[in-house]
mmCIF file of C-alpha atoms in Angstrom:
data_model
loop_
_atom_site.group_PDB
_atom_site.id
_atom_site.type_symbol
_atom_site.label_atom_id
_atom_site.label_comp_id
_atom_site.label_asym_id
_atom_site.label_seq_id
_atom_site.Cartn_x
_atom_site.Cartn_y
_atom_site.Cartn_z
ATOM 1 C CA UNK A 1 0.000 0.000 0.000
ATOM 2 C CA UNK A 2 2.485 2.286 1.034
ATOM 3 C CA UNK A 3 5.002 1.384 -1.594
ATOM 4 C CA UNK A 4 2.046 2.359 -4.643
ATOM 5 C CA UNK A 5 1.560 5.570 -2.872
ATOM 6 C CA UNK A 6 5.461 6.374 -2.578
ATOM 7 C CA UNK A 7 5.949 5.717 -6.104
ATOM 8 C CA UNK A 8 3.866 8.014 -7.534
ATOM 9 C CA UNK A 9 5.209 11.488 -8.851
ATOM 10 C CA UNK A 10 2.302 13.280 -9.822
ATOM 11 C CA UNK A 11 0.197 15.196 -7.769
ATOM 12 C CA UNK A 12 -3.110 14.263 -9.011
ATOM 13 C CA UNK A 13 -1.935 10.485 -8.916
ATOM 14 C CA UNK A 14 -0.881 10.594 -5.708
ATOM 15 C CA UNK A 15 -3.972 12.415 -4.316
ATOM 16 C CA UNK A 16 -5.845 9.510 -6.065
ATOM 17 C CA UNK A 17 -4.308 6.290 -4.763
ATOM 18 C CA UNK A 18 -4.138 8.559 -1.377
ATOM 19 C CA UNK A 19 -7.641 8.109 -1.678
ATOM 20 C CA UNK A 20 -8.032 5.063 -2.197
ATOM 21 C CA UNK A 21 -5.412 4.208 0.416
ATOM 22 C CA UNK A 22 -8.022 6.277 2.770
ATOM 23 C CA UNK A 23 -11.447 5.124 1.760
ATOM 24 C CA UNK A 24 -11.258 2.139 0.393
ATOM 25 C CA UNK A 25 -8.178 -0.300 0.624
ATOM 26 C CA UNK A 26 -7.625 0.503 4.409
ATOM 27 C CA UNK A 27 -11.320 -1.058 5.317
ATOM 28 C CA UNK A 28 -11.105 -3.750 2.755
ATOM 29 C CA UNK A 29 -7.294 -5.109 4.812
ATOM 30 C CA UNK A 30 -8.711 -3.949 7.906
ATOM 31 C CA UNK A 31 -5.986 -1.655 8.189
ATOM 32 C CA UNK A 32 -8.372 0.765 10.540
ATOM 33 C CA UNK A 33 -8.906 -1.418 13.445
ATOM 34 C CA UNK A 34 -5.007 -2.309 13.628
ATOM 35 C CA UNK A 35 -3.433 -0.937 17.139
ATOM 36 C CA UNK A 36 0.042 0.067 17.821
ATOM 37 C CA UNK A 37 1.241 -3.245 19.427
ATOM 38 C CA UNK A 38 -0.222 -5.258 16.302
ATOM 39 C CA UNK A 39 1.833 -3.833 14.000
ATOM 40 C CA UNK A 40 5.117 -4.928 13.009
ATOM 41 C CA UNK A 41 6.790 -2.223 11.350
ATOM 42 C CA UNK A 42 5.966 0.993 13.498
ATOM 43 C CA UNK A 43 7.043 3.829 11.103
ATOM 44 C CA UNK A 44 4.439 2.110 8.748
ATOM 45 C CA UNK A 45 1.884 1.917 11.579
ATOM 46 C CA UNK A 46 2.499 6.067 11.960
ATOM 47 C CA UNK A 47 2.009 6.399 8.332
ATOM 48 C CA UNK A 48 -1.187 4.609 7.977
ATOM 49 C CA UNK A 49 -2.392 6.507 10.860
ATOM 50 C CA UNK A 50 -1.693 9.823 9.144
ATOM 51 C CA UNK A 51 -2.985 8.462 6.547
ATOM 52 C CA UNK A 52 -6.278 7.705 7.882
ATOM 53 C CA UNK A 53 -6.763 11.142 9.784
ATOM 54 C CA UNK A 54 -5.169 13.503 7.351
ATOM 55 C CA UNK A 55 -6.901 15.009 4.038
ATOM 56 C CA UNK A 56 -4.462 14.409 1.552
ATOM 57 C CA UNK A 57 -3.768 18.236 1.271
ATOM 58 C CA UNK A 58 -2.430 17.640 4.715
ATOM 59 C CA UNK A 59 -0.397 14.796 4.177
ATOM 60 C CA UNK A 60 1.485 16.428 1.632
ATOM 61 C CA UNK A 61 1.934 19.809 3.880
ATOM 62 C CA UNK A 62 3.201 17.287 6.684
ATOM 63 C CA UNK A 63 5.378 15.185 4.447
ATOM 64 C CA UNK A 64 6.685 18.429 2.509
ATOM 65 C CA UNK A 65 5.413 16.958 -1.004
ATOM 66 C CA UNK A 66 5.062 18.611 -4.469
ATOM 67 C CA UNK A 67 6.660 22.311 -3.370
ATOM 68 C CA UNK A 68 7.592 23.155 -6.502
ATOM 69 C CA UNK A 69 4.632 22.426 -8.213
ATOM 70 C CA UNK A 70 1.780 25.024 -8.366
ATOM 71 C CA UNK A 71 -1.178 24.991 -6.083
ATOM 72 C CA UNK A 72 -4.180 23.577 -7.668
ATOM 73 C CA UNK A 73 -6.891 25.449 -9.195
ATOM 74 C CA UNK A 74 -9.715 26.314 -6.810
ATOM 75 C CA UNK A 75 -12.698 24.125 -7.298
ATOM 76 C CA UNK A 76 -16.310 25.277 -7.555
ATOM 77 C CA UNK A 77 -18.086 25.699 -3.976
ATOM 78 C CA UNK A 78 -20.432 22.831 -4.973
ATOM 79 C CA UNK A 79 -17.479 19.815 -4.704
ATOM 80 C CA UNK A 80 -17.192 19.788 -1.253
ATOM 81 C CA UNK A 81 -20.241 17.545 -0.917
ATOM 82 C CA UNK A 82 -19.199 15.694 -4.047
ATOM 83 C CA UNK A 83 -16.143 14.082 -2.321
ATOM 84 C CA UNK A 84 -17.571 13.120 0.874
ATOM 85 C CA UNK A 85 -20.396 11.225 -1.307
ATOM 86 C CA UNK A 86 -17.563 9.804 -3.417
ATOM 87 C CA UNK A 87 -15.831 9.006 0.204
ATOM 88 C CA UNK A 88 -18.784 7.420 1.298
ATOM 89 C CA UNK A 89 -19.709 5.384 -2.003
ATOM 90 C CA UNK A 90 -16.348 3.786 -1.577
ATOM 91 C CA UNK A 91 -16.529 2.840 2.151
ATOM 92 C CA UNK A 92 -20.171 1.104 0.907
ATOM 93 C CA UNK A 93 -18.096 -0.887 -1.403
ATOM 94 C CA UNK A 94 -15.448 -1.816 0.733
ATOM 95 C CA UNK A 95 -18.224 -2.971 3.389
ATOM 96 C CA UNK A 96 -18.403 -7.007 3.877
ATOM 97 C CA UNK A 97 -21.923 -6.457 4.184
ATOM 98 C CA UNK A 98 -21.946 -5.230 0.136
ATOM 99 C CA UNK A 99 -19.357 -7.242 -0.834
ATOM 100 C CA UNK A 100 -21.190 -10.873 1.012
ATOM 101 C CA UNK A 101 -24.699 -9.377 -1.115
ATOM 102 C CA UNK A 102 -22.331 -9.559 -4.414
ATOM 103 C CA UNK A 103 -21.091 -13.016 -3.638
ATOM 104 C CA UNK A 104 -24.973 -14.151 -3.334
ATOM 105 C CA UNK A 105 -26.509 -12.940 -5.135
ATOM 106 C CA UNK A 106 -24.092 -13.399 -8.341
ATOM 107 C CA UNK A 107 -25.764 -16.533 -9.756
ATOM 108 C CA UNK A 108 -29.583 -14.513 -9.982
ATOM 109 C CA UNK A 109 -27.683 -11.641 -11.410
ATOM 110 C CA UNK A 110 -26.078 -13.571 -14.149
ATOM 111 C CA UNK A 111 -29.353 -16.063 -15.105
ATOM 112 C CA UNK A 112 -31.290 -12.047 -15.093
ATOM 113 C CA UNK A 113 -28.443 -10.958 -17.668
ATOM 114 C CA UNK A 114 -28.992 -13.996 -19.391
ATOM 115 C CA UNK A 115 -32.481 -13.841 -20.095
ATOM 116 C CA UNK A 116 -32.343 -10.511 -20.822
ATOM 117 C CA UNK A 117 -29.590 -11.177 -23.473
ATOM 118 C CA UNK A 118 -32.011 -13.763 -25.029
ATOM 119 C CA UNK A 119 -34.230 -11.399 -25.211
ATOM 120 C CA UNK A 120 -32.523 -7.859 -27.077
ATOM 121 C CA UNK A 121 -30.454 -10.343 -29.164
ATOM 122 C CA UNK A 122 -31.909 -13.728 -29.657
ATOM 123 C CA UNK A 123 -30.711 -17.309 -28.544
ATOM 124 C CA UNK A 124 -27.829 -17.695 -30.924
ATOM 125 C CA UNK A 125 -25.968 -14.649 -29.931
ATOM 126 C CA UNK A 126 -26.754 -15.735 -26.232
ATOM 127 C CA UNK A 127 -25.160 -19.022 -26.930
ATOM 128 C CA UNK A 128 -22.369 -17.757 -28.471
ATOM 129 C CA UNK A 129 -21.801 -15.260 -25.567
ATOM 130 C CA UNK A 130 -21.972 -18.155 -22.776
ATOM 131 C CA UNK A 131 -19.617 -20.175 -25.125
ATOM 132 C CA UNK A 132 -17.407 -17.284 -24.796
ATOM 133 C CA UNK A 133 -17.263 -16.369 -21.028
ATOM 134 C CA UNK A 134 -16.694 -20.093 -20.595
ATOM 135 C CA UNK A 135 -13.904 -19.917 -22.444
ATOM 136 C CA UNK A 136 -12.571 -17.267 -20.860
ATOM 137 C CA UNK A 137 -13.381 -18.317 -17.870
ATOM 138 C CA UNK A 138 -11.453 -21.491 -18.145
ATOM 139 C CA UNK A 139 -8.108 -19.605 -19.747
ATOM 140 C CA UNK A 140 -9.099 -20.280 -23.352
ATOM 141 C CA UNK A 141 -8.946 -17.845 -26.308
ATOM 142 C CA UNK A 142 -12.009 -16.771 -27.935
ATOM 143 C CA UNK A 143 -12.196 -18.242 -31.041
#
């Protein structure tokens, strides 16, 4: 995690996997709930912590990061809610809650696509379509 956010050179990059890193792949490892003693590399236990409490325009302050580069253009007064929706979409998706409903409800959603394949295209498309995924599916080419 740390290493993909270190990598990245570019500030709009960075303040997207930062994101991420915040919203999303934190609650998926269960990076949130870690405490101190758990951790076995400490100066990666701070980070993740700053992570997690700092909006990325206060990481990079802290951490001294893109100086040289311009600040960014201000945005409209109306994307303040935007992000924390965005924010909050992600945490949804990283939930086990949303991510158990996928799991069962995958089979229903795929007979539903299914029938309503058979239905805009006709049953020899369909066919040919299932041919294909289970092709793919089992490391095949297409053809």
């Amino acid at each position: 995690c740390l290493y993909n956010l270190r990598s990245v050179y570019s500030p709009l990059s960075h303040k997207k996997v930062y994101q991420y890193l915040q919203n999303t792949a934190f609650y998926e490892l269960d990076i949130t709930s870690l405490k101190d003693w758990q951790a076995d590399n400490k100066k990666n236990y701070s980070e993740y912590q700053q992570i997690i409490t700092l909006s990325w325009e206060e990481y990079v302050k802290v951490k001294g990061l893109f100086q040289a580069t311009k600040a960014a253009p201000p945005q409209p007064v109306g994307n303040v809610n935007n992000d924390y929706y965005y924010q909050e979409i992600q945490r949804i998706y990283a939930s086990k809650s949303f991510r158990i409903g996928r799991f069962v409800t995958y089979i229903p959603r795929k007979v539903r696509g299914g029938i309503r394949c058979y239905k805009e295209h006709g049953m020899g498309y369909t066919m040919r379509r299932v041919k294909e995924k289970f092709v793919g599916l089992l490391g095949g080419s297409k053809q």
